Structure formats: structure tokens, C-alpha cells
Short mmCIF file of C-alpha atoms in Angstrom, two decimals:
data_model
loop_
_atom_site.label_atom_id
_atom_site.label_comp_id
_atom_site.label_asym_id
_atom_site.label_seq_id
_atom_site.Cartn_x
_atom_site.Cartn_y
_atom_site.Cartn_z
CA MET N 444 0.00 0.00 0.00
CA PRO N 445 1.37 3.47 -0.79
CA PRO N 446 2.30 5.59 2.22
CA ALA N 447 -0.50 7.56 3.77
CA ARG N 448 -0.74 11.10 2.46
CA HIS N 449 -1.61 14.04 4.59
CA ARG N 450 -1.46 17.79 4.53
CA ARG N 451 1.76 19.34 5.58
CA ALA N 452 2.63 22.96 6.06
CA ARG N 453 3.23 24.55 2.71
CA GLY N 454 5.40 27.56 2.03
CA VAL N 455 3.48 30.79 2.41
CA ARG N 456 3.24 32.87 -0.74
CA THR N 457 4.40 36.44 -0.49
CA ALA N 458 1.91 39.22 -1.05
CA THR N 459 3.77 40.30 -4.18
CA ALA N 460 3.80 36.87 -5.80
CA GLY N 461 0.22 36.15 -4.78
CA THR N 462 -1.04 39.46 -6.09
CA ALA N 463 0.77 39.01 -9.40
CA ALA N 464 -0.86 35.62 -9.85
CA ILE N 465 -4.23 37.10 -8.98
CA ALA N 466 -3.86 39.87 -11.51
CA ILE N 467 -3.40 37.21 -14.17
CA GLY N 468 -6.42 35.27 -12.89
CA LEU N 469 -8.68 38.33 -12.81
CA SER N 470 -8.02 38.94 -16.48
CA CYS N 471 -9.87 35.68 -17.15
CA LEU N 472 -13.19 36.82 -15.66
CA VAL N 473 -14.87 37.03 -19.06
CA LEU N 474 -14.62 33.93 -21.17
CA SER N 475 -13.28 34.24 -24.71
CA THR N 476 -15.62 34.26 -27.68
CA ALA N 477 -15.44 32.89 -31.17
CA GLY N 478 -17.13 34.01 -34.35
CA ALA N 479 -20.00 32.03 -35.82
CA GLN N 480 -19.47 29.98 -38.94
CA ALA N 481 -21.03 31.06 -42.26
CA ALA N 482 -23.80 28.44 -42.16
CA ASP N 483 -24.81 29.25 -38.62
CA ILE N 484 -28.30 30.54 -37.75
CA GLU N 485 -30.14 32.22 -34.88
CA LEU N 486 -31.67 29.65 -32.51
CA ILE N 487 -33.25 31.77 -29.77
CA THR N 488 -36.98 32.37 -29.96
CA ASN N 489 -38.03 35.95 -29.20
CA GLY N 490 -34.59 37.07 -28.10
CA GLY N 491 -35.67 40.71 -28.33
CA PHE N 492 -38.78 40.17 -26.15
CA GLU N 493 -41.04 41.72 -28.78
CA SER N 494 -43.47 38.84 -29.51
CA GLY N 495 -46.75 37.92 -27.85
CA ASN N 496 -46.77 39.10 -24.26
CA HIS N 497 -43.02 39.72 -24.62
CA LEU N 498 -42.25 36.44 -22.81
CA THR N 499 -43.07 34.05 -25.62
CA GLY N 500 -40.53 31.23 -25.61
CA TRP N 501 -39.19 32.15 -22.16
CA THR N 502 -39.79 30.91 -18.62
CA CYS N 503 -39.33 33.74 -16.11
CA PRO N 504 -40.27 34.42 -12.48
CA PRO N 505 -43.48 36.25 -11.54
CA GLY N 506 -43.19 40.02 -11.74
CA THR N 507 -41.04 39.98 -14.89
CA THR N 508 -42.13 42.94 -17.04
CA PRO N 509 -41.31 44.42 -20.47
CA VAL N 510 -39.90 47.96 -20.30
CA THR N 511 -38.67 50.60 -22.71
CA PRO N 512 -35.62 52.12 -21.01
CA ALA N 513 -34.74 55.73 -21.80
CA ASP N 514 -31.12 54.70 -22.41
CA HIS N 515 -31.95 51.74 -24.68
CA PRO N 516 -33.47 51.80 -28.19
CA SER N 517 -35.93 48.90 -27.86
CA THR N 518 -38.11 46.88 -25.51
CA ALA N 519 -36.19 45.01 -22.83
CA LEU N 520 -37.13 42.66 -20.03
CA ARG N 521 -36.89 43.80 -16.41
CA VAL N 522 -36.47 41.16 -13.70
CA THR N 523 -36.18 41.77 -9.95
CA PRO N 524 -34.38 39.11 -7.87
CA THR N 525 -35.39 38.45 -4.27
CA GLY N 526 -33.46 37.27 -1.25
CA SER N 527 -34.20 33.65 -2.17
CA ASP N 528 -34.52 33.84 -5.98
CA ALA N 529 -31.88 35.18 -8.38
CA GLY N 530 -34.56 36.06 -10.95
CA GLU N 531 -33.72 33.59 -13.70
CA CYS N 532 -35.23 33.48 -17.20
CA THR N 533 -34.57 30.36 -19.29
CA GLN N 534 -35.19 28.96 -22.75
CA THR N 535 -34.43 25.42 -23.92
CA VAL N 536 -33.02 25.30 -27.43
CA THR N 537 -32.48 22.43 -29.86
CA VAL N 538 -28.83 22.14 -30.91
CA LYS N 539 -26.62 19.74 -32.84
CA PRO N 540 -23.99 17.46 -31.25
CA SER N 541 -20.29 18.33 -31.41
CA SER N 542 -20.99 21.86 -32.61
CA THR N 543 -19.77 25.30 -31.53
CA TYR N 544 -22.19 28.05 -30.51
CA THR N 545 -21.88 31.72 -29.58
CA LEU N 546 -24.20 33.13 -26.91
CA ARG N 547 -24.68 36.89 -26.59
CA SER N 548 -26.94 39.40 -24.87
CA GLU N 549 -27.25 43.06 -23.95
CA VAL N 550 -27.69 43.57 -20.19
CA GLN N 551 -27.81 46.28 -17.57
CA GLY N 552 -27.84 46.05 -13.78
CA PRO N 553 -25.99 44.64 -10.78
CA TYR N 554 -24.53 41.17 -11.29
CA VAL N 555 -26.21 39.92 -14.47
CA TYR N 556 -25.23 36.40 -15.54
CA LEU N 557 -25.55 34.82 -18.98
CA GLY N 558 -24.86 31.17 -19.67
CA ALA N 559 -26.01 27.76 -20.84
CA ARG N 560 -26.47 24.38 -19.16
CA GLY N 561 -26.50 20.85 -20.39
CA THR N 562 -23.97 21.44 -23.16
CA GLY N 563 -22.30 18.09 -22.64
CA GLY N 564 -18.98 19.83 -22.12
CA SER N 565 -17.83 22.82 -20.09
CA ASP N 566 -21.00 24.84 -19.46
CA PRO N 567 -20.30 28.53 -20.14
CA SER N 568 -21.15 31.43 -17.85
CA THR N 569 -20.18 35.08 -17.95
CA TRP N 570 -21.37 38.16 -16.07
CA SER N 571 -21.15 41.89 -15.62
CA SER N 572 -22.23 44.50 -13.09
CA SER N 573 -22.89 47.92 -14.59
CA THR N 574 -25.42 50.75 -14.46
CA SER N 575 -24.91 51.13 -18.23
CA TRP N 576 -25.99 48.74 -20.97
CA ASN N 577 -23.20 46.37 -21.98
CA ASN N 578 -22.67 43.23 -24.04
CA LEU N 579 -22.07 39.74 -22.64
CA SER N 580 -20.73 37.03 -24.91
CA THR N 581 -19.42 33.49 -24.50
CA THR N 582 -18.98 30.32 -26.55
CA PHE N 583 -19.32 26.59 -26.00
CA THR N 584 -19.07 23.32 -27.86
CA THR N 585 -21.74 20.66 -27.41
CA GLY N 586 -20.98 17.09 -26.49
CA ALA N 587 -21.18 14.16 -28.88
CA SER N 588 -24.75 13.27 -27.80
CA THR N 589 -26.10 16.71 -26.86
CA THR N 590 -29.29 17.75 -28.70
CA SER N 591 -30.58 20.56 -26.48
CA VAL N 592 -29.24 23.17 -24.09
CA THR N 593 -30.87 25.57 -21.65
CA VAL N 594 -29.91 29.21 -22.08
CA TYR N 595 -30.29 31.35 -18.97
CA VAL N 596 -29.92 34.89 -17.73
CA HIS N 597 -30.27 35.87 -14.09
CA GLY N 598 -29.33 38.47 -11.52
CA TRP N 599 -28.24 37.79 -7.97
CA TYR N 600 -29.94 37.27 -4.63
CA GLY N 601 -31.16 40.47 -2.98
CA GLN N 602 -29.57 42.72 -5.60
CA GLY N 603 -31.45 45.30 -7.62
CA ALA N 604 -33.43 44.65 -10.79
CA TYR N 605 -31.60 43.86 -14.00
CA GLN N 606 -32.61 44.38 -17.62
CA VAL N 607 -31.89 42.15 -20.61
CA ASP N 608 -32.43 42.41 -24.36
CA ASN N 609 -31.38 40.80 -27.63
CA VAL N 610 -30.43 37.35 -26.35
CA SER N 611 -28.83 35.47 -29.23
CA LEU N 612 -27.53 31.95 -29.77
CA ILE N 613 -25.75 31.48 -33.09
CA GLY N 614 -24.69 28.09 -34.41
CA PRO N 615 -25.75 25.02 -36.42
CA GLY N 616 -29.40 24.08 -36.14
CA THR N 617 -32.92 24.22 -37.51
CA PRO N 618 -34.43 27.72 -37.75
CA THR N 619 -37.03 28.42 -35.09
CA PRO N 620 -40.54 29.28 -36.33
CA THR N 621 -41.87 32.80 -35.96
CA PRO N 622 -43.31 32.84 -32.42
CA SER N 623 -47.01 33.38 -31.89
CA GLY N 624 -49.33 33.32 -28.94
CA SER N 625 -48.15 34.07 -25.43
CA THR N 626 -46.30 32.47 -22.59
CA THR N 627 -47.09 33.19 -18.97
CA ALA N 628 -44.24 33.92 -16.60
CA THR N 629 -43.82 31.09 -14.13
CA ALA N 630 -41.73 30.62 -11.02
CA THR N 631 -38.33 29.16 -11.80
CA PRO N 632 -35.98 27.33 -9.45
CA THR N 633 -32.80 28.82 -8.10
CA PRO N 634 -30.36 29.03 -11.03
CA THR N 635 -27.56 26.55 -11.43
CA ALA N 636 -24.53 26.64 -13.63
CA SER N 637 -24.95 23.28 -15.34
CA THR N 638 -27.28 20.34 -15.85
CA SER N 639 -26.76 16.79 -14.65
CA PRO N 640 -26.86 14.00 -17.22
CA SER N 641 -29.51 12.06 -15.35
CA PRO N 642 -33.04 13.17 -14.39
CA THR N 643 -32.57 11.21 -11.16
CA ALA N 644 -29.62 13.33 -10.04
CA THR N 645 -31.04 15.99 -7.74
CA THR N 646 -29.63 19.30 -6.67
CA PRO N 647 -28.00 19.15 -3.20
CA THR N 648 -28.34 22.88 -2.73
CA THR N 649 -30.81 25.35 -1.33
CA SER N 650 -34.37 24.71 -2.50
CA PRO N 651 -36.06 27.43 -4.52
CA SER N 652 -38.57 27.83 -1.72
CA PRO N 653 -37.91 30.82 0.56
CA THR N 654 -38.50 28.51 3.52
CA ALA N 655 -35.69 26.15 2.57
CA THR N 656 -33.70 24.93 5.56
CA SER N 657 -31.27 22.50 3.97
CA THR N 658 -28.17 22.79 1.81
CA GLY N 659 -28.31 19.17 0.76
CA PRO N 660 -30.13 15.86 1.22
CA GLY N 661 -30.94 15.54 4.92
CA LEU N 662 -28.57 18.31 5.96
CA PRO N 663 -29.15 21.44 8.07
CA LYS N 664 -29.13 24.94 6.61
CA HIS N 665 -25.61 25.75 7.90
CA LEU N 666 -23.04 22.96 7.74
CA LEU N 667 -19.93 22.06 9.68
CA THR N 668 -17.56 19.87 7.67
CA GLY N 669 -14.50 18.17 9.13
CA TYR N 670 -11.72 16.09 7.59
CA TRP N 671 -11.02 12.76 9.30
CA GLN N 672 -7.43 11.57 8.97
CA ASN N 673 -6.84 8.05 7.74
CA PHE N 674 -3.30 8.22 9.14
CA ASP N 675 -1.46 9.23 12.29
CA ASN N 676 0.55 12.46 12.13
CA GLY N 677 0.57 13.33 15.82
CA ALA N 678 -2.97 14.65 16.06
CA THR N 679 -5.54 12.69 18.06
CA VAL N 680 -6.28 9.40 16.33
CA GLN N 681 -9.99 8.72 15.89
CA ARG N 682 -12.48 6.20 14.71
CA ILE N 683 -15.33 7.63 12.66
CA SER N 684 -17.50 7.09 15.72
CA ASP N 685 -15.20 9.42 17.71
CA VAL N 686 -15.98 12.41 15.48
CA PRO N 687 -18.26 14.78 17.45
CA ALA N 688 -21.92 15.07 16.48
CA ALA N 689 -21.39 18.76 15.66
CA TYR N 690 -19.87 17.71 12.32
CA ASP N 691 -22.58 17.39 9.66
CA ILE N 692 -20.23 16.16 6.93
CA ILE N 693 -17.15 14.03 7.57
CA ALA N 694 -14.58 13.91 4.76
CA VAL N 695 -12.45 10.76 4.93
CA SER N 696 -8.87 11.65 3.93
CA PHE N 697 -7.82 10.39 1.42
CA ALA N 698 -8.50 8.11 -1.56
CA ASP N 699 -5.46 6.59 -3.27
CA ALA N 700 -4.44 6.77 -6.92
CA THR N 701 -4.17 3.56 -8.92
CA ALA N 702 -2.28 2.50 -12.03
CA THR N 703 -5.44 3.17 -14.09
CA PRO N 704 -5.68 6.86 -15.06
CA GLY N 705 -8.42 8.59 -13.08
CA ALA N 706 -9.32 5.53 -11.02
CA ILE N 707 -9.17 5.62 -7.21
CA SER N 708 -9.02 3.13 -4.37
CA PHE N 709 -9.25 3.28 -0.60
CA THR N 710 -7.68 1.25 2.21
CA LEU N 711 -7.76 1.86 5.94
CA ASP N 712 -4.25 2.79 7.09
CA SER N 713 -2.67 -0.14 8.93
CA THR N 714 -0.72 2.07 11.35
CA LEU N 715 -3.89 3.96 12.28
CA SER N 716 -5.75 0.69 12.69
CA SER N 717 -3.07 -0.57 15.06
CA ARG N 718 -3.11 2.68 17.06
CA LEU N 719 -6.86 2.26 17.48
CA GLY N 720 -6.54 -1.29 18.75
CA GLY N 721 -7.38 -2.98 15.48
CA TYR N 722 -9.87 -0.77 13.58
CA THR N 723 -11.31 -3.08 10.91
CA ASP N 724 -13.13 -2.45 7.64
CA ALA N 725 -16.28 -3.88 9.21
CA GLN N 726 -16.05 -1.46 12.15
CA PHE N 727 -15.34 1.44 9.79
CA LYS N 728 -18.41 0.61 7.70
CA ALA N 729 -20.54 0.20 10.83
CA ASP N 730 -19.39 3.61 12.08
CA ILE N 731 -20.39 5.20 8.78
CA ALA N 732 -23.80 3.54 9.00
CA ALA N 733 -24.19 4.87 12.56
CA LYS N 734 -23.39 8.39 11.37
CA HIS N 735 -26.06 8.00 8.71
CA ALA N 736 -28.55 6.98 11.37
CA ALA N 737 -27.66 10.18 13.24
CA GLY N 738 -28.35 12.28 10.14
CA LYS N 739 -24.71 12.84 9.17
CA LYS N 740 -22.97 12.42 5.82
CA VAL N 741 -19.60 10.82 5.12
CA VAL N 742 -17.71 11.50 1.90
CA LEU N 743 -14.42 10.23 0.49
CA SER N 744 -11.89 13.00 -0.09
CA ILE N 745 -9.90 12.92 -3.31
CA GLY N 746 -6.47 14.55 -3.35
CA GLY N 747 -4.77 16.39 -0.53
CA GLN N 748 -1.47 18.21 -0.91
CA ASN N 749 0.32 15.10 -2.12
CA GLY N 750 -2.56 13.62 -4.10
CA THR N 751 -1.63 12.52 -7.63
CA ILE N 752 -5.05 11.69 -9.06
CA SER N 753 -5.60 13.23 -12.49
CA VAL N 754 -8.81 13.33 -14.51
CA SER N 755 -7.78 14.81 -17.85
CA SER N 756 -9.68 12.85 -20.49
CA SER N 757 -13.06 11.26 -21.11
CA ALA N 758 -11.58 7.84 -20.40
CA SER N 759 -10.09 8.91 -17.06
CA ALA N 760 -13.37 10.64 -16.18
CA THR N 761 -15.19 7.36 -16.72
CA ASN N 762 -12.59 5.50 -14.65
CA PHE N 763 -12.98 8.03 -11.83
CA ALA N 764 -16.78 7.80 -11.79
CA ASN N 765 -16.85 4.02 -11.92
CA SER N 766 -14.19 3.48 -9.23
CA ALA N 767 -15.67 6.14 -6.93
CA TYR N 768 -19.12 4.57 -7.26
CA THR N 769 -17.67 1.17 -6.38
CA LEU N 770 -16.16 2.61 -3.18
CA ILE N 771 -19.41 4.40 -2.34
CA GLN N 772 -21.25 1.09 -2.59
CA GLN N 773 -18.55 -0.79 -0.70
CA TYR N 774 -18.17 1.53 2.28
CA GLY N 775 -21.41 3.50 2.35
CA PHE N 776 -19.96 6.90 1.48
CA ASP N 777 -22.51 9.55 0.51
CA GLY N 778 -20.33 11.12 -2.16
CA VAL N 779 -16.92 12.66 -2.68
CA ASP N 780 -14.84 15.68 -1.73
CA ILE N 781 -12.58 17.20 -4.38
CA ASP N 782 -9.38 18.41 -2.74
CA LEU N 783 -6.99 18.23 -5.69
CA GLU N 784 -4.19 20.71 -5.09
CA ASN N 785 -2.17 19.93 -8.22
CA GLY N 786 -4.55 20.98 -10.97
CA VAL N 787 -8.05 20.10 -12.18
CA SER N 788 -9.88 20.00 -15.49
CA ALA N 789 -13.26 21.70 -15.30
CA THR N 790 -14.37 19.79 -18.38
CA TYR N 791 -13.32 16.25 -17.54
CA MET N 792 -13.70 16.35 -13.75
CA GLY N 793 -17.09 17.95 -14.35
CA GLN N 794 -17.96 15.05 -16.64
CA ALA N 795 -16.81 12.56 -14.00
CA LEU N 796 -18.79 14.19 -11.20
CA HIS N 797 -21.99 14.44 -13.24
CA THR N 798 -21.66 10.78 -14.18
CA LEU N 799 -21.08 9.84 -10.55
CA ALA N 800 -24.04 11.95 -9.40
CA GLY N 801 -26.25 10.14 -11.90
CA LYS N 802 -25.12 6.78 -10.54
CA VAL N 803 -25.62 7.70 -6.86
CA GLY N 804 -28.91 9.56 -7.30
CA SER N 805 -30.70 11.94 -4.96
CA GLY N 806 -28.52 11.34 -1.90
CA PHE N 807 -25.28 12.43 -3.61
CA VAL N 808 -23.08 14.82 -1.61
CA LEU N 809 -20.29 16.78 -3.32
CA THR N 810 -17.89 19.05 -1.45
CA MET N 811 -14.75 20.85 -2.59
CA ALA N 812 -11.74 22.38 -0.86
CA PRO N 813 -9.80 24.51 -3.35
CA GLN N 814 -6.86 26.72 -2.37
CA THR N 815 -7.36 30.49 -2.27
CA ILE N 816 -5.47 31.08 -5.53
CA ASP N 817 -7.86 28.66 -7.27
CA MET N 818 -10.93 30.80 -6.51
CA GLN N 819 -9.68 34.33 -7.18
CA SER N 820 -11.75 34.65 -10.34
CA THR N 821 -14.29 32.76 -12.43
CA GLY N 822 -11.57 32.26 -15.03
CA MET N 823 -9.62 29.93 -12.75
CA GLU N 824 -10.07 26.25 -13.62
CA TYR N 825 -11.23 25.23 -10.12
CA PHE N 826 -13.81 28.03 -10.08
CA LYS N 827 -15.00 26.92 -13.51
CA LEU N 828 -15.31 23.37 -12.18
CA ALA N 829 -17.43 24.55 -9.24
CA LEU N 830 -19.75 26.43 -11.58
CA ASN N 831 -19.82 23.51 -14.02
CA VAL N 832 -21.10 21.12 -11.33
CA LYS N 833 -23.19 23.68 -9.46
CA ASP N 834 -26.31 21.58 -10.03
CA VAL N 835 -24.87 18.68 -7.98
CA LEU N 836 -22.62 20.70 -5.67
CA THR N 837 -23.26 20.74 -1.93
CA ILE N 838 -20.60 23.19 -0.71
CA VAL N 839 -17.19 24.66 -1.53
CA ASN N 840 -15.03 25.02 1.58
CA MET N 841 -12.04 26.97 0.27
CA GLN N 842 -8.86 26.64 2.34
CA TYR N 843 -8.37 30.08 3.91
CA TYR N 844 -4.89 29.08 5.08
CA ASN N 845 -1.38 28.30 3.82
CA SER N 846 -2.07 31.15 1.46
CA GLY N 847 -0.33 34.43 2.16
CA SER N 848 -2.11 37.60 1.03
CA MET N 849 -4.86 37.62 -1.60
CA LEU N 850 -7.26 40.01 -3.27
CA GLY N 851 -10.76 40.44 -1.91
CA CYS N 852 -13.86 41.13 -4.00
CA ASP N 853 -13.27 44.88 -3.54
CA GLY N 854 -9.85 44.69 -5.21
CA ASN N 855 -7.92 45.27 -1.98
CA VAL N 856 -5.22 42.92 -0.65
CA TYR N 857 -5.95 41.11 2.62
CA SER N 858 -3.67 39.02 4.84
CA GLN N 859 -4.60 35.52 5.98
CA GLY N 860 -5.47 34.99 9.62
CA THR N 861 -8.00 37.85 9.79
CA VAL N 862 -11.77 38.24 9.61
CA ASN N 863 -11.28 40.49 6.57
CA PHE N 864 -9.48 37.69 4.72
CA LEU N 865 -12.38 35.29 5.34
CA THR N 866 -15.14 37.68 4.35
CA ALA N 867 -13.51 39.52 1.44
CA LEU N 868 -12.45 36.27 -0.28
CA ALA N 869 -15.77 34.54 0.38
CA CYS N 870 -17.38 37.54 -1.29
CA ILE N 871 -15.67 36.61 -4.59
CA GLN N 872 -17.43 33.25 -4.64
CA LEU N 873 -20.74 34.69 -3.47
CA LYS N 874 -20.71 37.26 -6.27
CA GLY N 875 -19.11 34.94 -8.81
CA GLY N 876 -21.97 32.52 -9.35
CA LEU N 877 -22.12 30.12 -6.39
CA LYS N 878 -25.23 30.05 -4.24
CA PRO N 879 -24.78 31.29 -0.66
CA SER N 880 -25.48 27.75 0.56
CA GLN N 881 -22.54 26.54 -1.53
CA VAL N 882 -19.93 28.78 0.13
CA GLY N 883 -18.18 27.68 3.33
CA LEU N 884 -15.15 28.90 5.28
CA GLY N 885 -12.30 26.36 5.52
CA VAL N 886 -9.99 26.97 8.49
CA PRO N 887 -7.30 25.02 10.37
CA ALA N 888 -8.39 23.63 13.74
CA SER N 889 -5.18 24.76 15.45
CA THR N 890 -1.82 26.40 14.80
CA SER N 891 -0.28 22.95 14.26
CA ALA N 892 -2.84 22.04 11.59
CA ALA N 893 -1.45 24.43 8.95
CA GLY N 894 1.59 26.47 8.07
CA GLY N 895 -0.30 29.75 8.40
CA GLY N 896 -3.74 31.31 8.43
CA TYR N 897 -4.98 30.06 11.80
CA VAL N 898 -7.79 32.11 13.34
CA ASN N 899 -9.53 31.70 16.66
CA ALA N 900 -12.96 30.07 16.54
CA SER N 901 -14.53 33.38 17.56
CA VAL N 902 -13.09 35.00 14.41
CA VAL N 903 -14.74 32.31 12.28
CA ASN N 904 -18.05 33.05 13.98
CA ASN N 905 -17.58 36.79 13.39
CA ALA N 906 -16.94 36.12 9.70
CA LEU N 907 -20.08 34.02 9.44
CA ASP N 908 -22.10 36.77 11.14
CA CYS N 909 -20.61 39.38 8.83
CA LEU N 910 -21.53 37.45 5.70
CA ALA N 911 -24.98 36.42 6.93
CA ALA N 912 -26.14 39.57 8.70
CA GLY N 913 -23.56 42.32 8.21
CA THR N 914 -22.54 42.25 11.89
CA ASN N 915 -19.17 41.63 13.59
CA CYS N 916 -17.30 42.56 10.40
CA GLY N 917 -13.75 43.86 10.29
CA THR N 918 -12.79 46.87 8.22
CA PHE N 919 -14.22 45.12 5.15
CA LYS N 920 -18.01 45.05 5.19
CA PRO N 921 -19.76 43.43 2.21
CA ASP N 922 -22.43 45.47 0.44
CA THR N 923 -24.70 42.43 0.49
CA LYS N 924 -25.93 40.05 3.20
CA TRP N 925 -26.14 36.31 2.57
CA PRO N 926 -28.23 34.78 5.38
CA GLY N 927 -28.03 31.40 3.66
CA ILE N 928 -24.22 31.21 3.93
CA GLY N 929 -23.22 27.55 3.75
CA GLY N 930 -21.08 27.06 6.83
CA ALA N 931 -17.52 26.20 7.81
CA MET N 932 -14.94 23.43 7.43
CA THR N 933 -11.85 22.48 9.39
CA TRP N 934 -8.68 20.54 8.85
CA SER N 935 -9.11 18.34 10.77
CA THR N 936 -11.41 16.65 13.31
CA ASN N 937 -8.24 15.07 14.70
CA HIS N 938 -6.46 18.39 15.21
CA ASP N 939 -9.67 19.85 16.64
CA ALA N 940 -9.83 17.02 19.18
CA LYS N 941 -6.20 17.57 20.16
CA ALA N 942 -6.88 21.30 20.64
CA GLY N 943 -9.86 20.66 22.90
CA GLY N 944 -12.62 20.91 20.30
CA PRO N 945 -12.93 24.65 19.58
CA ILE N 946 -14.31 24.07 16.09
CA ALA N 947 -16.88 21.46 17.07
CA GLY N 948 -17.82 23.28 20.25
CA THR N 949 -17.67 26.97 19.34
CA VAL N 950 -18.12 27.11 15.56
CA GLY N 951 -20.45 24.12 15.35
CA SER N 952 -22.82 25.42 18.00
CA HIS N 953 -22.80 28.88 16.43
CA LEU N 954 -23.57 27.53 12.95
CA HIS N 955 -26.45 25.41 14.15
CA ALA N 956 -27.94 28.33 16.09
CA MET N 957 -27.86 30.68 13.08
CA PRO N 958 -31.28 31.44 11.59
#
């Protein structure tokens, strides 16, 4: 068996190097576009919102109205998001497999998103935030079996109204007939960034209902996630049954790579087993079952600092999905955690995760733990992956440690180990397309759990309060409140136990008491 892998203190990036890398990442916020081919046609029905009751061909939330803005030459659509609905309008369009399409629109307003789901590849999404009318444009290529995609435009939770006009999808297809009649605006679910390949794969994220109280199947509104170490590195050794009840999701660290590209395996560490007096596979499985009975979820974490698993092709994506599903069936895991710190492919890992979600079904749990540099902009591959699998994503717990200084959503540089660092970087994800329920704060349980970035449990609670209610902020105070903020994560339950349980006791109790 290969030696157990675990997280070790990494070198801290300097503010200068980190900021330089960020500047490069921020330049990728808007995806590149490509011109349409000569034989391409317009596929959107009523993209100018002029036909019927102006909504013909579209599904939009109640209250959507046609307007004639003084600063715009034609009729546009005005949509007002709410605190629990991003105000999404959608249209499903017939497309051809293995074909390239260009999606465009004119928009105005705070945080307007344009994209497409179900493309069979990397689902595109782009956005802007402007008081003036501006153009959004992106491209995508359909998969080999894709025959329809869903085009969407939406604003953001609790922000002001946005306006949209001249939505266009150019590419190979059959011309749409001239629209007639009318379509009534209907309530639409909370927008997602992509579509799962199976109608049985449900969305483990906040329900579109304003009364939603769960961020996933059988989970509370605010989650505490903890990594359980399948090795002994000096922290308190634990059985799964030793993990405190405050932890809603337990991430078992880690899966192992195999000789087959993309495929994974898992084996209980023999040294850990010996330290625990002979912890067997049967006992491990029984402990997972007991956690299920208590309403908890257990996922298998893929990666870690020294993880070498790579999903970089369709074949390796299939291998990943098949091997992960085998382990889920064998041990009773509820899903997987993606903690790859050596590069990801949004396209192929997205393919693998959608396939796995379709196999597991409605109980699938998917968590992620990217590094801070990976989530500085929507152009970063990890961020693109999160948006690509948003429809099956439970929560992203970015590692707010071992980082150095990074840019916040306001463009200022913040140092790790502060409430400002937690809130200003979380703001990037919250405004970049993830649902509030899909954003969590990943922190080390103690000073010995990471090379830098440790914060006291009270600081974590302050950051959660700041993001949810605008209280207990540092000098950075977000211009938006996200009462549905997803929660917090720690590396690890073992380090937390050794430190006396500040994460489970202080952060866990605070999360579960939040409205």
C-alpha cells in the first residue's frame, strides 16, 4: 500500500507573488468568444422580447415585465431578484452534437449572468455588473450526444433589478418558427450553472422555496464539515465514531491513486488501525452507518497536498466515476470531496462528477476544498469546475490558510489569519456565481494544523455573522448580506480534538444556532 498522504505545512506565498498571480487570474473573468461559422443561424426564440406578451418562448419568475428604457433603443425585459430567488429566465433550445455556438446578450444592472447548461462539455457562464448597458458574450461546444441546451440569464440574490435584451444563440441548427401566442411567466428554481446527465440526479443545494432549511439531502441549513485523517501524524487518532456530532459532513482523507488513469481506491491505514486497537473495515463501515442513522454524511476526499489523481480525459473521467461509485457502494460513502491541489480540469472532472451523481442519485453529496489562488476569479479552472457542477454541488469550503495575502472582492489585498481575509475572499465566490449555501469557510483547527492562516474560533463566527447579517465585520463590510451562507470546514477533526474541540464546540454550536 502506498504511504498515507496528509497535509503538511506549505510555504506561504508572499503578497507580491500572490497578487501578481491574482492579476493574471482576474483577467480571465470574461470567457473568450469565437465568431459564428457562415452556415450558422439564430436559434433563440423571441430574443428581443417583442413577440406575444413579450415572454413568448421564455420561462421567467413572476413580476417579470417588459420595459422601454430611456437609455436603450428597444423593448427590454426587467427582472427583480429576491433574497431567495436570483430572478432567472430560461429557454431550452435544440442544438446539434459536437458543434460550436456563440451566446450573446445586452444587459444592464448589478450582477447579471448569462450562460447555458447541459452542453455536454464545459457549461459557459459570464457576467457583468454595470449601471450602463453592456454586451455579454461566450462560446461553448456541445458534447457528442447533446441535442438541447438551456440558455439562462439571471441576476443575484437580494440585488437590484436587472434588464436584458437581444439574447442570441448562433450556431448550427434548424431555424425556429416565428413565435405566436403568449407564454405566462412562471416561477423558476434557483439558477444553477450546469445540468446533470440524469433526471434522477437531484440538486443538493438550497431549495427554490424561501423557507428552505437544507443545503443538501438531509442536511441542516448551515453545515460544519471536518476532515477525518486516515493516518497518524501526531494529532488525536480517531475512529469515525469518535468524530463529534457537531460535524454534519465528515470527509475521509484520502482516496489513493491507482495505475489506471483517473481511477481511485481506498484502504484503511494499517498504522492507524493498530493505534486504534485494530480498527477493521467492518467497524469502519458500521461507524459510517451509525453516522447515517444520526443524520450525518460521510464522503471520500480525493487529493490532498500530495494527491496525484488526475482526470484529464473522457476515459479517465469514466474511470474516476466508476471506481468512486464502487467505493461508495462498498463503504457506504454519501459522495466525494474534491481536494486536488495539483490541478483540475473543469471539463473532464465535471464530466466525471456528473456521471457519478447520476449513478448515486438523490442522496449524492459533493464538497470541494480549493486553495485560495484557485478561486480568485471565475476564469480559474477550479472556479470553472465549481460552476460547471453547481447543479450537484453541496458546498465549496475553500482553504483560507497556507495562502499568504490575496485580493478580496473589492480589489484590496488582505492578509490571511484575519476576519477580513475570510469575508472579502468569500465575497468573490458569493458574487461569482455560487449560491450562498454553496460557500463555506475552511480553516485550520489549530496552529499545528497548517503552516499559516490560523484564526480563533470566535473569528470564524464573526466572519459568518458578517456574511450572513452584516454584523461583527472587520474593516471590510460586504455590500450584500447572505443569510443562507453555507457554513464552515476544518482541517481536521483530529487536530480539533487535540486542541480541545474549539471548532466542534464553538463554531459548530454557532452555525447550528444561526437562523
